[in-house]
Coordinates of C-alpha atoms and ligand atoms in Angstrom, one line a residue:
X7 CA -5.6 -11.4 30.0
X8 CA -2.8 -12.5 32.2
X9 CA -0.8 -9.7 33.7
X10 CA 2.4 -10.4 31.8
X11 CA 0.8 -10.0 28.3
X12 CA 0.7 -6.6 26.7
X13 CA -2.4 -5.8 24.6
X14 CA -1.5 -5.9 20.9
X15 CA -2.9 -2.4 20.0
X16 CA -1.1 -0.8 22.9
X17 CA 2.2 -2.5 22.0
X18 CA 2.0 -1.4 18.4
X19 CA 1.0 2.1 19.3
X20 CA 3.9 2.3 21.8
X21 CA 6.3 1.1 19.1
X22 CA 5.1 3.4 16.4
X23 CA 5.3 6.4 18.7
X24 CA 9.1 5.9 18.9
X25 CA 9.7 6.2 15.2
X26 CA 11.0 9.3 13.5
X27 CA 10.2 9.5 9.7
X28 CA 13.2 9.5 7.4
X29 CA 14.5 12.9 6.2
X30 CA 12.8 13.9 3.0
X31 CA 14.8 14.2 -0.3
X32 CA 14.0 15.8 -3.6
X33 CA 14.0 13.3 -6.5
X34 CA 13.1 13.5 -10.1
X35 CA 9.5 12.2 -10.5
X36 CA 10.5 9.0 -12.4
X37 CA 12.8 8.0 -9.5
X38 CA 10.2 8.7 -6.9
X39 CA 7.7 6.1 -8.0
X40 CA 6.9 3.7 -5.1
X41 CA 7.9 6.3 -2.5
X42 CA 5.9 8.5 -0.2
X43 CA 5.3 12.2 -0.8
X44 CA 6.7 14.5 2.0
X45 CA 5.2 17.7 0.6
X46 CA 2.0 18.4 -1.3
X47 CA 2.0 18.6 -5.1
X48 CA 0.1 21.6 -6.3
X49 CA -1.1 22.1 -9.8
X50 CA 1.1 24.6 -11.6
X51 CA -1.4 25.0 -14.4
X52 CA -5.1 24.3 -14.5
X53 CA -5.9 20.7 -15.6
X54 CA -6.8 20.7 -18.5
X55 CA -4.7 23.7 -19.3
X56 CA -7.1 24.9 -22.0
X57 CA -10.5 23.9 -23.3
X58 CA -10.1 21.1 -25.7
X59 CA -11.9 18.5 -27.7
X60 CA -12.8 15.2 -26.1
X61 CA -13.6 13.5 -29.4
X62 CA -12.4 13.6 -33.0
X63 CA -15.1 15.6 -34.8
X64 CA -16.2 19.1 -35.8
X65 CA -16.0 22.2 -33.6
X66 CA -19.3 24.0 -34.1
X67 CA -21.4 26.9 -32.9
X68 CA -24.2 25.0 -31.2
X69 CA -26.9 27.3 -32.4
X70 CA -25.9 26.5 -36.0
X71 CA -25.8 22.8 -35.5
X72 CA -29.4 21.8 -36.1
X73 CA -30.1 18.3 -37.4
X74 CA -29.6 18.4 -41.1
X75 CA -27.7 21.7 -41.1
X76 CA -24.9 22.0 -43.7
X77 CA -21.9 23.8 -42.4
X78 CA -19.0 25.0 -44.4
X79 CA -15.7 23.2 -43.5
X80 CA -13.1 25.9 -43.2
X81 CA -10.2 24.3 -41.5
X82 CA -8.7 21.8 -39.2
X83 CA -7.1 21.7 -35.7
X84 CA -4.7 19.0 -34.6
X85 CA -3.6 18.3 -31.0
X86 CA -0.7 20.6 -30.1
X87 CA -1.6 23.3 -32.7
X88 CA -1.1 26.8 -31.5
X89 CA -2.7 29.1 -34.1
X90 CA -6.4 28.4 -34.4
X91 CA -8.9 29.2 -37.1
X92 CA -12.0 31.1 -36.0
X93 CA -15.3 29.4 -36.3
X94 CA -17.6 31.9 -38.0
X95 CA -21.4 31.5 -38.1
X96 CA -22.4 28.8 -40.5
X97 CA -19.0 27.2 -40.6
X98 CA -17.1 24.4 -38.8
X99 CA -13.6 23.1 -38.5
X100 CA -12.3 19.5 -38.1
X101 CA -10.9 19.0 -34.6
X102 CA -8.9 16.1 -33.1
X103 CA -9.1 14.8 -29.6
X104 CA -7.0 17.0 -27.3
X105 CA -6.8 19.9 -29.8
X106 CA -7.6 23.3 -28.4
X107 CA -11.2 24.6 -28.9
X108 CA -11.2 27.5 -31.4
X109 CA -12.9 30.8 -30.7
X110 CA -16.5 30.9 -31.8
X111 CA -17.1 27.2 -31.3
X112 CA -18.8 25.9 -28.1
X113 CA -19.4 22.2 -28.8
X114 CA -17.9 19.2 -30.7
X115 CA -20.0 17.0 -33.0
X116 CA -18.2 13.6 -33.1
X117 CA -17.3 12.3 -36.6
X118 CA -19.9 9.5 -36.1
X119 CA -22.7 12.1 -35.9
X120 CA -21.7 14.1 -39.0
X121 CA -21.3 13.5 -42.7
X122 CA -18.4 15.2 -44.4
X123 CA -18.7 15.7 -48.2
X124 CA -16.2 17.9 -49.9
X125 CA -16.3 21.3 -48.3
X126 CA -19.4 20.7 -46.4
X127 CA -20.3 18.9 -43.1
X128 CA -23.9 17.8 -42.6
X129 CA -24.8 17.5 -38.9
X130 CA -27.0 14.5 -37.8
X131 CA -28.0 15.6 -34.3
X132 CA -27.7 18.8 -32.4
X133 CA -25.0 18.5 -29.7
X134 CA -25.7 19.2 -26.1
X135 CA -24.3 22.4 -24.5
X136 CA -20.5 22.1 -24.4
X137 CA -20.8 18.6 -25.8
X138 CA -17.4 16.8 -26.0
X139 CA -15.5 19.8 -24.7
X140 CA -13.2 19.4 -21.7
X141 CA -13.2 22.7 -19.9
X142 CA -10.0 24.3 -18.7
X143 CA -9.4 23.4 -15.0
X144 CA -12.3 20.9 -14.8
X145 CA -10.0 18.3 -13.3
X146 CA -7.9 20.6 -11.2
X147 CA -7.8 24.4 -10.8
X148 CA -4.4 26.1 -10.9
X149 CA -2.8 26.0 -7.4
X150 CA -5.2 23.3 -6.2
X151 CA -3.6 20.4 -4.2
X152 CA -3.1 17.5 -6.6
X153 CA -1.6 15.2 -4.0
X154 CA -1.3 15.3 -0.2
X155 CA 1.9 14.6 1.8
X156 CA 1.8 11.0 3.0
X157 CA 0.5 9.7 -0.4
X158 CA 2.1 6.6 -1.8
X159 CA 3.3 7.4 -5.4
X160 CA 1.7 4.6 -7.5
X161 CA 1.3 4.9 -11.2
X162 CA -1.8 7.1 -11.1
X163 CA -0.3 9.5 -8.6
X164 CA 2.9 9.7 -10.6
X165 CA 0.7 10.5 -13.6
X166 CA -1.1 13.3 -11.8
X167 CA 2.1 14.8 -10.4
X168 CA 3.5 14.9 -13.9
X169 CA 0.4 16.4 -15.4
X170 CA 0.4 19.0 -12.6
X171 CA 3.8 20.1 -13.7
X172 CA 6.0 18.5 -11.0
X173 CA 9.3 17.4 -12.5
X174 CA 10.7 16.6 -9.1
X175 CA 9.0 15.8 -5.8
X176 CA 9.9 15.8 -2.1
X177 CA 9.7 12.2 -0.9
X178 CA 11.0 9.9 1.8
X179 CA 13.2 7.3 0.4
X180 CA 12.7 3.6 1.0
X181 CA 14.0 2.5 4.4
X182 CA 17.0 0.1 4.3
X183 CA 16.1 -2.9 6.3
X184 CA 18.8 -5.3 7.6
X185 CA 17.3 -8.8 8.0
X186 CA 19.3 -11.0 10.3
X187 CA 18.4 -14.5 11.2
X188 CA 19.9 -16.0 14.3
X189 CA 20.3 -19.7 15.3
X190 CA 23.1 -22.3 15.5
X191 CA 20.9 -24.6 13.4
X192 CA 20.5 -22.4 10.3
X193 CA 22.1 -22.9 6.9
X194 CA 21.3 -21.0 3.7
X195 CA 18.7 -22.3 1.3
X196 CA 20.2 -24.8 -1.1
X197 CA 23.2 -25.8 1.1
X198 CA 23.5 -29.4 2.3
X199 CA 22.0 -30.1 5.8
X200 CA 23.8 -32.0 8.5
X201 CA 21.8 -33.6 11.3
X202 CA 19.7 -31.1 13.3
X203 CA 20.2 -28.3 10.9
X204 CA 17.4 -26.5 9.1
X205 CA 17.2 -24.0 6.3
X206 CA 17.1 -20.3 7.1
X207 CA 13.7 -19.4 5.7
X208 CA 13.2 -16.3 7.7
X209 CA 16.0 -14.4 5.9
X210 CA 14.6 -14.6 2.4
X211 CA 11.0 -14.5 3.8
X212 CA 11.4 -11.2 5.6
X213 CA 13.6 -9.7 2.9
X214 CA 10.7 -10.4 0.5
X215 CA 8.2 -8.9 3.0
X216 CA 10.3 -5.8 3.4
X217 CA 10.5 -5.3 -0.4
X218 CA 6.8 -5.8 -0.7
X219 CA 6.3 -3.0 1.9
X220 CA 8.3 -0.7 -0.3
X221 CA 11.5 -1.0 1.7
X222 CA 15.0 -1.9 0.6
X223 CA 16.0 -5.2 2.2
X224 CA 19.7 -5.8 3.1
X225 CA 20.1 -9.5 3.4
X226 CA 22.7 -10.7 5.9
X227 CA 24.1 -14.2 6.6
X228 CA 22.5 -16.0 9.6
X229 CA 24.3 -15.5 12.9
X230 CA 25.0 -18.3 15.4
X231 CA 23.7 -18.3 19.0
X232 CA 26.8 -16.7 20.3
X233 CA 26.8 -13.4 22.2
X234 CA 30.0 -12.1 20.7
X235 CA 28.9 -12.9 17.1
X236 CA 25.4 -11.4 17.7
X237 CA 26.9 -8.3 19.2
X238 CA 29.2 -7.7 16.2
X239 CA 26.5 -8.5 13.6
X240 CA 23.8 -6.3 15.2
X241 CA 26.1 -3.4 15.7
X242 CA 27.3 -3.4 12.1
X243 CA 23.9 -3.9 10.7
X244 CA 22.3 -1.2 12.8
X245 CA 25.0 1.3 11.7
X246 CA 24.3 0.5 8.1
X247 CA 20.5 0.3 7.9
X248 CA 17.5 2.4 8.9
X249 CA 15.8 -0.6 10.5
X250 CA 17.2 -3.8 12.0
X251 CA 15.0 -6.9 12.0
X252 CA 16.2 -10.0 13.7
X253 CA 14.5 -13.4 14.1
X254 CA 15.0 -16.0 16.8
X255 CA 16.4 -16.0 20.2
X256 CA 13.7 -13.9 22.0
X257 CA 12.0 -16.7 23.9
X258 CA 12.9 -18.4 27.2
X259 CA 15.4 -21.0 25.9
X260 CA 18.9 -21.3 27.2
X261 CA 20.3 -20.1 23.9
X262 CA 17.9 -17.3 23.3
X263 CA 20.5 -14.6 23.6
X264 CA 19.2 -12.1 21.1
X265 CA 17.0 -10.2 23.6
X266 CA 19.9 -10.0 26.1
X267 CA 22.4 -8.8 23.5
X268 CA 20.0 -6.2 22.1
X269 CA 19.2 -4.9 25.7
X270 CA 22.9 -4.7 26.3
X271 CA 23.6 -2.8 23.1
X272 CA 20.7 -0.4 23.1
X273 CA 17.4 0.7 24.6
X274 CA 15.6 -2.5 23.6
X275 CA 13.1 -4.3 25.7
X276 CA 11.4 -7.7 25.4
X277 CA 7.7 -8.1 25.9
X278 CA 5.1 -10.8 25.7
X279 CA 2.4 -9.5 23.4
X280 CA -1.2 -10.7 23.3
X281 CA -0.9 -12.0 19.8
X282 CA -0.8 -15.5 18.3
X283 CA 1.5 -16.3 16.7
X284 CA 4.3 -14.0 17.7
X285 CA 4.0 -13.7 21.5
X286 CA 7.6 -12.8 22.4
X287 CA 8.7 -9.5 20.9
X288 CA 11.7 -7.3 21.3
X289 CA 11.7 -3.7 20.2
X290 CA 13.8 -0.6 20.8
X291 CA 16.4 1.7 19.4
X292 CA 20.0 0.7 18.8
X293 CA 22.0 3.9 18.4
X294 CA 18.8 5.5 17.1
X295 CA 18.1 2.7 14.7
X296 CA 14.7 1.0 15.3
X297 CA 15.3 -2.6 16.0
X298 CA 12.8 -5.5 16.0
X299 CA 13.6 -8.8 17.6
X300 CA 11.0 -11.2 16.1
X301 CA 10.4 -14.8 17.2
X302 CA 12.1 -17.4 15.1
X303 CA 9.3 -19.7 14.1
X304 CA 8.7 -18.9 10.4
X305 CA 5.0 -18.1 10.6
X306 CA 5.4 -16.1 13.8
X307 CA 8.2 -14.1 12.1
X308 CA 6.1 -13.4 9.1
X309 CA 3.0 -12.4 11.1
X310 CA 5.1 -10.3 13.4
X311 CA 6.5 -8.5 10.4
X312 CA 3.1 -8.0 8.9
X313 CA 1.5 -6.8 12.1
X314 CA 4.4 -4.7 13.5
X315 CA 7.3 -4.1 11.2
X316 CA 5.3 -3.3 8.0
X317 CA 3.3 -0.4 9.7
X318 CA 6.5 0.8 11.2
X319 CA 8.2 0.9 7.8
X320 CA 5.3 2.8 6.3
X321 CA 5.4 5.2 9.3
X322 CA 9.1 5.8 8.6
X323 CA 8.3 6.9 5.1
X324 CA 5.6 9.2 6.4
X325 CA 2.7 7.2 4.9
X326 CA -0.7 8.4 5.9
X327 CA -2.4 5.0 5.7
X328 CA -0.6 2.2 7.6
X329 CA -3.4 -0.3 7.2
X330 CA -4.0 -2.9 4.6
X331 CA -7.3 -2.5 2.8
X332 CA -9.9 -5.0 3.9
X333 CA -13.1 -6.5 2.7
X334 CA -16.0 -8.0 4.6
X335 CA -16.1 -11.7 4.1
X336 CA -18.3 -14.5 5.1
X337 CA -16.5 -17.3 7.0
X338 CA -16.6 -20.4 4.8
X339 CA -14.8 -22.7 7.3
X340 CA -14.2 -22.3 11.0
X341 CA -11.4 -19.8 11.9
X342 CA -9.5 -20.5 15.1
X343 CA -9.5 -17.9 17.8
X344 CA -8.0 -17.7 21.2
X345 CA -8.7 -16.9 24.8
X346 CA -6.0 -14.5 25.8
X347 CA -4.5 -13.3 22.5
X348 CA -5.5 -11.8 19.2
X349 CA -5.3 -14.6 16.7
X350 CA -3.9 -13.9 13.2
X351 CA -5.3 -16.4 10.8
X352 CA -3.8 -16.7 7.3
X353 CA -6.6 -17.2 4.9
X354 CA -7.8 -17.4 1.4
X355 CA -10.6 -15.5 -0.2
X356 CA -13.0 -16.7 -2.8
X357 CA -16.2 -15.5 -4.4
X358 CA -19.2 -17.4 -3.0
X359 CA -22.9 -17.1 -3.9
X360 CA -23.4 -14.5 -1.2
X361 CA -20.2 -12.5 -1.9
X362 CA -16.7 -12.8 -0.7
X363 CA -15.8 -15.9 1.5
X364 CA -12.8 -16.5 3.6
X365 CA -11.3 -19.8 4.8
X366 CA -8.2 -20.6 6.8
X367 CA -5.3 -22.2 5.0
X368 CA -4.9 -25.7 6.4
X369 CA -3.8 -26.3 10.0
X370 CA -2.3 -23.2 11.3
X371 CA 0.9 -23.5 13.4
X372 CA 3.7 -21.2 14.0
X373 CA 6.1 -23.5 12.1
X374 CA 3.7 -24.6 9.4
X375 CA 4.8 -22.7 6.3
X376 CA 2.8 -25.0 4.0
X377 CA -0.3 -23.6 5.6
X378 CA 0.9 -20.0 5.1
X379 CA 2.0 -20.1 1.4
X380 CA -0.8 -19.0 -0.8
X381 CA -2.6 -16.8 1.7
X382 CA -4.1 -13.7 0.1
X383 CA -5.6 -12.3 3.3
X384 CA -5.7 -12.7 7.0
X385 CA -8.3 -12.4 9.7
X386 CA -7.6 -11.0 13.1
X387 CA -9.9 -12.9 15.6
X388 CA -10.3 -10.8 18.7
X389 CA -9.2 -12.0 22.1
X390 CA -11.7 -14.1 24.0
X391 CA -13.4 -15.2 20.8
X392 CA -12.7 -19.0 20.6
X393 CA -13.5 -19.3 16.9
X394 CA -15.4 -17.7 14.0
X395 CA -18.0 -20.1 12.8
X396 CA -19.2 -20.5 9.2
X397 CA -21.5 -17.7 8.0
X398 CA -20.2 -15.1 10.4
X399 CA -19.0 -11.8 8.8
X400 CA -15.4 -10.8 9.4
X401 CA -12.9 -8.2 8.1
X402 CA -10.3 -9.9 5.9
X403 CA -7.2 -7.8 5.5
X404 CA -5.8 -8.1 2.0
X405 CA -2.3 -9.3 1.6
X406 CA -2.3 -8.8 -2.1
X407 CA -3.9 -6.2 -4.3
X408 CA -3.6 -2.6 -3.6
X409 CA -6.6 -1.1 -2.0
X410 CA -9.3 -1.1 -4.6
X411 CA -12.8 -2.1 -3.7
X412 CA -15.9 -1.5 -5.8
X413 CA -13.9 0.7 -8.1
X414 CA -12.7 3.0 -5.3
X415 CA -9.5 3.4 -3.5
X416 CA -10.0 2.0 0.0
X417 CA -8.6 3.9 2.9
X418 CA -9.1 2.3 6.3
X419 CA -8.0 2.4 9.9
X420 CA -4.7 3.7 11.0
X421 CA -4.9 7.0 9.2
X422 CA -2.4 9.4 10.7
X423 CA -2.5 8.0 14.1
X424 CA -6.2 7.8 14.4
X425 CA -7.7 4.4 14.4
X426 CA -10.8 4.7 12.3
X427 CA -11.8 1.1 12.8
X428 CA -10.5 -1.5 15.1
X429 CA -8.2 -4.1 13.7
X430 CA -10.7 -6.8 14.5
X431 CA -13.7 -8.9 13.5
X432 CA -16.3 -6.4 12.5
X433 CA -19.5 -8.2 13.2
X434 CA -20.0 -11.5 14.8
X435 CA -23.5 -12.9 14.8
Ligands
AMP513 P1 13.8 -19.4 18.4 O1 12.8 -18.3 18.3 O2 15.2 -19.1 18.2 O3 13.5 -20.2 19.7 O4 13.3 -20.4 17.3 C1 12.0 -21.0 17.3 C2 11.9 -22.0 16.1 O5 12.0 -21.4 14.9 C3 12.9 -23.1 16.2 O6 12.3 -24.3 15.7 C4 13.9 -22.6 15.2 O7 14.7 -23.7 14.6 C5 13.1 -22.0 14.1 N1 13.8 -20.9 13.4 C6 14.5 -19.9 14.0 N2 15.1 -19.1 13.1 C7 14.7 -19.6 11.9 C8 15.0 -19.2 10.5 N3 15.7 -18.2 10.3 N4 14.4 -19.9 9.5 C9 13.6 -21.0 9.8 N5 13.3 -21.4 11.1 C10 13.9 -20.8 12.1
MG514 MG1 16.9 -20.1 18.3

């Protein structure tokens, strides 16, 4: 690798190390969905809180419930009922799913396995021990940790926190991300274009990426390549937001002023990083606000956001897992690599005869948005690997979906600072 390129992993680690998570706040559970827990949630009661029926049926004494036994029906228990009848020998009571198990009974015979006629219930088959009874505390014991700090509160986690008795939780709020495009040539989408002008696609693109990462984007109008205008816009945005993301103006062109203005305003440095696309990168703190100066080419900006800004936003919220979930995929069409830099290849997954397959999306170029739209994954081809050929197995990082694989939640590399697996092709033939 040439001396002026910084290794991607080292650069990202250096950048993440400079971030301080947002101060936690206590929020009602329903407002905390989508945020990250800053303190554990412990079960205030056992879960379930009491032994209860898992089926609609009859609460029985198992020793009485021989096939063909006729039990006297003496009562009924509905969900939520407090005062319960006793199940005496030779008797049974009707019981509904979720209703507390009465004293005396130790199993439930489902309605489908019994015949109720008048005051009598005929049992078809003897229930197994504790059949269709949910034991108190079988899901969680009282005081047990239901959720760890650093957990993202998705629907299932919100459900568990609620069931565990947490009406409010300590979370880190969504970071406010100011997205600022820079360039004399930029006009907003939908506006008429004069000669040489182009539409600012990075603004809406990175605002969408920030929202998808659980942050709150604060869209700003594009700023011209003018030091004074850039200074004013950056200062105001950094004061208002938790993170500042700019695009454009970090390369070697005459009008690439962003890096200079950021360096002048704060402790921000510009580096060439061994990644493709996205080589020139600025990062630092502007009055304590983390500030990313991403390159202007639309695909470079998006990949830079994905590879650098997204993990940073998750780190600010205290998220334990910074990585996307991934799957092993068979290369279906050659993926380009590179000599000196990690190559991020936007790709599409499909199900082939031998499992998941991955193919690049059209010709990849840092300006080619038409080859980026529709990507549902990306592959990171390691430095020095010129290409990944068909049939090789690679890690495909999932852009969509939320970490479920083979029915399990998938937790990968980047857990709490430790890199469990390299962000790289897993196995090349
Ligand atoms: P720069 O990084 O400023 O040298 O810009 C590199 C390329 O990206 C140029 O072709 C710019 O016109 C283009 N570009 C810069 N900013 C944007 C933007 N916000 N939206 C779309 N293209 C952009
Ligand atoms: Mg420019």
